[in-house]
mmCIF file of C-alpha atoms in Angstrom:
data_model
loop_
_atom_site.group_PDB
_atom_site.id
_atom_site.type_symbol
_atom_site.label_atom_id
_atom_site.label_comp_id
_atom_site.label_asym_id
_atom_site.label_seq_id
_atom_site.Cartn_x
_atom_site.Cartn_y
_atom_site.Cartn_z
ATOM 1 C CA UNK M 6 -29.294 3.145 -5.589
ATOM 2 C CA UNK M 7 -32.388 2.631 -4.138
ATOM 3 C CA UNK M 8 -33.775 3.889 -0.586
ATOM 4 C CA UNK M 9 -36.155 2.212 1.789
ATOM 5 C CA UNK M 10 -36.926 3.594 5.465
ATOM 6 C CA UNK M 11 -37.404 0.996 7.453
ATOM 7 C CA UNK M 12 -38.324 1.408 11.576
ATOM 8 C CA UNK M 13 -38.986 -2.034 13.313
ATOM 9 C CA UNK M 14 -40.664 -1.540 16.848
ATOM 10 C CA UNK M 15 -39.850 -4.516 19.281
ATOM 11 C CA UNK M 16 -40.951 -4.889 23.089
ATOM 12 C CA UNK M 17 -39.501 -1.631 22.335
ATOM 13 C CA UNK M 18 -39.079 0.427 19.357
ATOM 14 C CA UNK M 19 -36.590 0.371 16.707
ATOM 15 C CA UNK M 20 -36.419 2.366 13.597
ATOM 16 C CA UNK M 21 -34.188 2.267 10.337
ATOM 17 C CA UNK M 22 -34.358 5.147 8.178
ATOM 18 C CA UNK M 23 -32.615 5.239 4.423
ATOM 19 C CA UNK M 24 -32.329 1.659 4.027
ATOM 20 C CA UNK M 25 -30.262 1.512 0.550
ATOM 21 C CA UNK M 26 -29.682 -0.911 -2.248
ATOM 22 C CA UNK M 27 -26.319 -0.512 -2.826
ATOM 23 C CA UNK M 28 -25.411 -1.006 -6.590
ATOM 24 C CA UNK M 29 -22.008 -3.249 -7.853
ATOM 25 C CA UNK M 30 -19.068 -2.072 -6.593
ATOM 26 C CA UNK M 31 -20.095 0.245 -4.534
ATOM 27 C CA UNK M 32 -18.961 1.050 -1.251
ATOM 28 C CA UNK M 33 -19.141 3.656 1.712
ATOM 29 C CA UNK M 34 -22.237 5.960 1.371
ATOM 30 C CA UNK M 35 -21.401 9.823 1.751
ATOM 31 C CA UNK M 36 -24.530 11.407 1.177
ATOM 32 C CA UNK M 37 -26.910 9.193 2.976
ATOM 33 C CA UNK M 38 -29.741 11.110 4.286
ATOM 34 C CA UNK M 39 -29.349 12.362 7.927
ATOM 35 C CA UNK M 40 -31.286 11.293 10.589
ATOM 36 C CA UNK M 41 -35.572 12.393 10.545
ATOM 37 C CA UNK M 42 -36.767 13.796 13.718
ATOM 38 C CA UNK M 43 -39.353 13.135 15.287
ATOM 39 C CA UNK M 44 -39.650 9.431 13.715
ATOM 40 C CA UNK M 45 -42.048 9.656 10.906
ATOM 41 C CA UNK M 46 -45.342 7.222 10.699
ATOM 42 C CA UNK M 47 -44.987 3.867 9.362
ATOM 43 C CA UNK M 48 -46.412 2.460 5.875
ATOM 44 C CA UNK M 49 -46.609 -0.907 7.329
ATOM 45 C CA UNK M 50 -47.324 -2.312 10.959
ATOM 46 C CA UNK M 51 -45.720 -5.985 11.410
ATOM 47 C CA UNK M 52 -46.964 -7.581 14.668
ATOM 48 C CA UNK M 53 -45.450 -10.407 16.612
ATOM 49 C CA UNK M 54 -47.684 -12.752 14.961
ATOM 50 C CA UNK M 55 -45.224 -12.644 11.800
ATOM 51 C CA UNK M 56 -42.112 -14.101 13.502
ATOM 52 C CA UNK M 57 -40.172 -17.478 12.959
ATOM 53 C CA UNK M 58 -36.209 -17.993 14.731
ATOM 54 C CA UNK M 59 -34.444 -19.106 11.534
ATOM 55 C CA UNK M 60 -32.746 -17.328 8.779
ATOM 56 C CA UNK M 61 -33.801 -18.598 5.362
ATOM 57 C CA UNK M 62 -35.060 -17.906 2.063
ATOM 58 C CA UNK M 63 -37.250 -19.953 2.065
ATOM 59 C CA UNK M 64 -39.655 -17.767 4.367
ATOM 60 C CA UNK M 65 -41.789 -15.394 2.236
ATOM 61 C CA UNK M 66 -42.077 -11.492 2.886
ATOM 62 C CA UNK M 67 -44.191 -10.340 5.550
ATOM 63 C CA UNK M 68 -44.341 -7.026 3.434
ATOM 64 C CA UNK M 69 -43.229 -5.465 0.437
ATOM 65 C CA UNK M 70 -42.226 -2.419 0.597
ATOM 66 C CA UNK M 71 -41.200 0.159 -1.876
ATOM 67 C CA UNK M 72 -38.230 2.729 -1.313
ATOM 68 C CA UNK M 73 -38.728 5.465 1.082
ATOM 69 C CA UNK M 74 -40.738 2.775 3.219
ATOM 70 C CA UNK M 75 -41.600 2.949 6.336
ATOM 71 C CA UNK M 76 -41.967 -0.017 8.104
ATOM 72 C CA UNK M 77 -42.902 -1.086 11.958
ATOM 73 C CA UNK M 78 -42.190 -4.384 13.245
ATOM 74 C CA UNK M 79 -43.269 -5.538 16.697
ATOM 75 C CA UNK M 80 -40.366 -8.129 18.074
ATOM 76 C CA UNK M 81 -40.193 -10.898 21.149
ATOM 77 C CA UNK M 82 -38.036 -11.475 23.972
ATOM 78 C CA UNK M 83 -35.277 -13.304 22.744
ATOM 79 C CA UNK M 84 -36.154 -16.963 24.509
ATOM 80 C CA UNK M 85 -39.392 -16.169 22.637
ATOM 81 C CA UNK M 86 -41.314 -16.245 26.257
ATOM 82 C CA UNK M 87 -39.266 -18.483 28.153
ATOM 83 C CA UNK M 88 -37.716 -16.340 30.629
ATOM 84 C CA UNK M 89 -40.552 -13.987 32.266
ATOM 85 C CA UNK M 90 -39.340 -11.274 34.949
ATOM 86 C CA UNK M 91 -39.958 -14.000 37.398
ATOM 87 C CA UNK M 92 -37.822 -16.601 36.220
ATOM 88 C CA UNK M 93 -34.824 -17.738 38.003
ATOM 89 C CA UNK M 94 -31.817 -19.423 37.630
ATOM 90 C CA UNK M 95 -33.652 -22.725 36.999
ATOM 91 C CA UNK M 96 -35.091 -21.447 33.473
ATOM 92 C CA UNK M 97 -31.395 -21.192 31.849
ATOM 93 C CA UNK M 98 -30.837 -25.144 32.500
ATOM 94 C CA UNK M 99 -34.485 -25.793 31.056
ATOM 95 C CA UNK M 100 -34.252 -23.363 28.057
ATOM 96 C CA UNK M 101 -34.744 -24.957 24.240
ATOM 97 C CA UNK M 102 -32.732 -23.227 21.977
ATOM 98 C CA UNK M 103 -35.044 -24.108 18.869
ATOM 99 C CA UNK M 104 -37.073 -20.740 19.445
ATOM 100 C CA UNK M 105 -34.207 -19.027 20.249
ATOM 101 C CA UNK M 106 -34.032 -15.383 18.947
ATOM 102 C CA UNK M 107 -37.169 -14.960 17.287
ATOM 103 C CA UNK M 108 -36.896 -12.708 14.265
ATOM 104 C CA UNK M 109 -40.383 -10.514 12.794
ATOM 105 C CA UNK M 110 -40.308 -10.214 9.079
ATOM 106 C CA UNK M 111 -38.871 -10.902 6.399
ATOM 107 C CA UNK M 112 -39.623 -7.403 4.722
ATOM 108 C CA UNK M 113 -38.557 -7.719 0.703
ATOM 109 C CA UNK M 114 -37.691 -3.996 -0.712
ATOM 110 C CA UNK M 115 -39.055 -3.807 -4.008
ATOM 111 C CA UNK M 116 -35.585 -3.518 -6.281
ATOM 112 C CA UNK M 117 -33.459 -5.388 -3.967
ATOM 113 C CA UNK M 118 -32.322 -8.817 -4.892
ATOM 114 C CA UNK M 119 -30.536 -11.485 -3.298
ATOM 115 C CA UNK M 120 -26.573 -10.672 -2.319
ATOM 116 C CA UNK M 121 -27.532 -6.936 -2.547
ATOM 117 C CA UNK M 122 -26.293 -4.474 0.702
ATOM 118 C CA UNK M 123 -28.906 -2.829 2.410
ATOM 119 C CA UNK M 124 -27.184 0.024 4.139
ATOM 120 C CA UNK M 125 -29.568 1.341 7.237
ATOM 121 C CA UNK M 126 -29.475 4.066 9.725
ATOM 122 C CA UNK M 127 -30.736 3.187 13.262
ATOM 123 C CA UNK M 128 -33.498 6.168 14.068
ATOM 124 C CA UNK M 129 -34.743 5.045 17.442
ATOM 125 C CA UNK M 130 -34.964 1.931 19.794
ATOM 126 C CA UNK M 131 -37.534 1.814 22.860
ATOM 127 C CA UNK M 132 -36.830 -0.726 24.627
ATOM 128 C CA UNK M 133 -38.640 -3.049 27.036
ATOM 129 C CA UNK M 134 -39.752 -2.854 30.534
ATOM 130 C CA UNK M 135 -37.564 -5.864 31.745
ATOM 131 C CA UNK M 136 -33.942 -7.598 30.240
ATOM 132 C CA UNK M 137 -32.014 -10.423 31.055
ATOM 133 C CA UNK M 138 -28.397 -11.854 30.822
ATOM 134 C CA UNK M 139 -27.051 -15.329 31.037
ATOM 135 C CA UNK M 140 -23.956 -17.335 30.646
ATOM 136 C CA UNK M 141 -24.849 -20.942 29.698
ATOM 137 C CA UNK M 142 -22.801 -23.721 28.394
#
């Protein structure tokens, strides 16, 4: 098995600690390493300026990182800037859905190939100053 820590910051700030290649055949993961407190520094820094809103192969690595990584990756607001904290009912009817849920990365593990399982703990999410919800057709 190899381990990769990987924290992702967004509008707030997430972090993923023992990020693990899980070898053939395996399956639930006993002795993964607890939980590090307080979050430790990051290797790598990914900024907003490294995100695209579809999930292909096709889209090289931001970063490479090797196991025991840690990596920090700045995300957007889900309509990737369409809806502001002043924006009303009117922006759900105008919203296009091509940007929708813009994603920062990829990050490639060194050792991890396609159809592997990356098994990651969740250390800490900060989130944002403002949300929003919507039901649209």
């Amino acid at each position: 098995m190899r381990h990769a820590t990987i924290m992702i910051r967004p509008l707030a700030l997430l972090c993923f600690a023992a990020c693990t290649v899980a070898a053939p055949g395996d399956t639930a993961r006993d002795d993964a390493p607890p939980v590090q407190s307080p979050v430790p520094e990051p290797d790598v820094v990914i900024t907003t300026e490294n995100t695209h809103s579809r999930f292909s192969a096709t889209i090289p690595p931001v970063a490479t990182v090797p196991s025991g990584a840690v990596v920090e990756a700045h995300t957007k607001e889900a309509t990737d800037g369409q809806f502001t904290p002043t924006s009303t009912v009117d922006a759900v009817a105008a919203l296009d859905f091509d940007p929708i849920h813009p994603l920062t990365g990829p990050v490639r593990v060194e050792g991890a190939d396609p159809g592997d399982v990356l098994a990651v703990t969740l250390l800490e999410i900060e989130v944002g100053e403002w949300g929003w919800a919507a039901v649209a057709p």
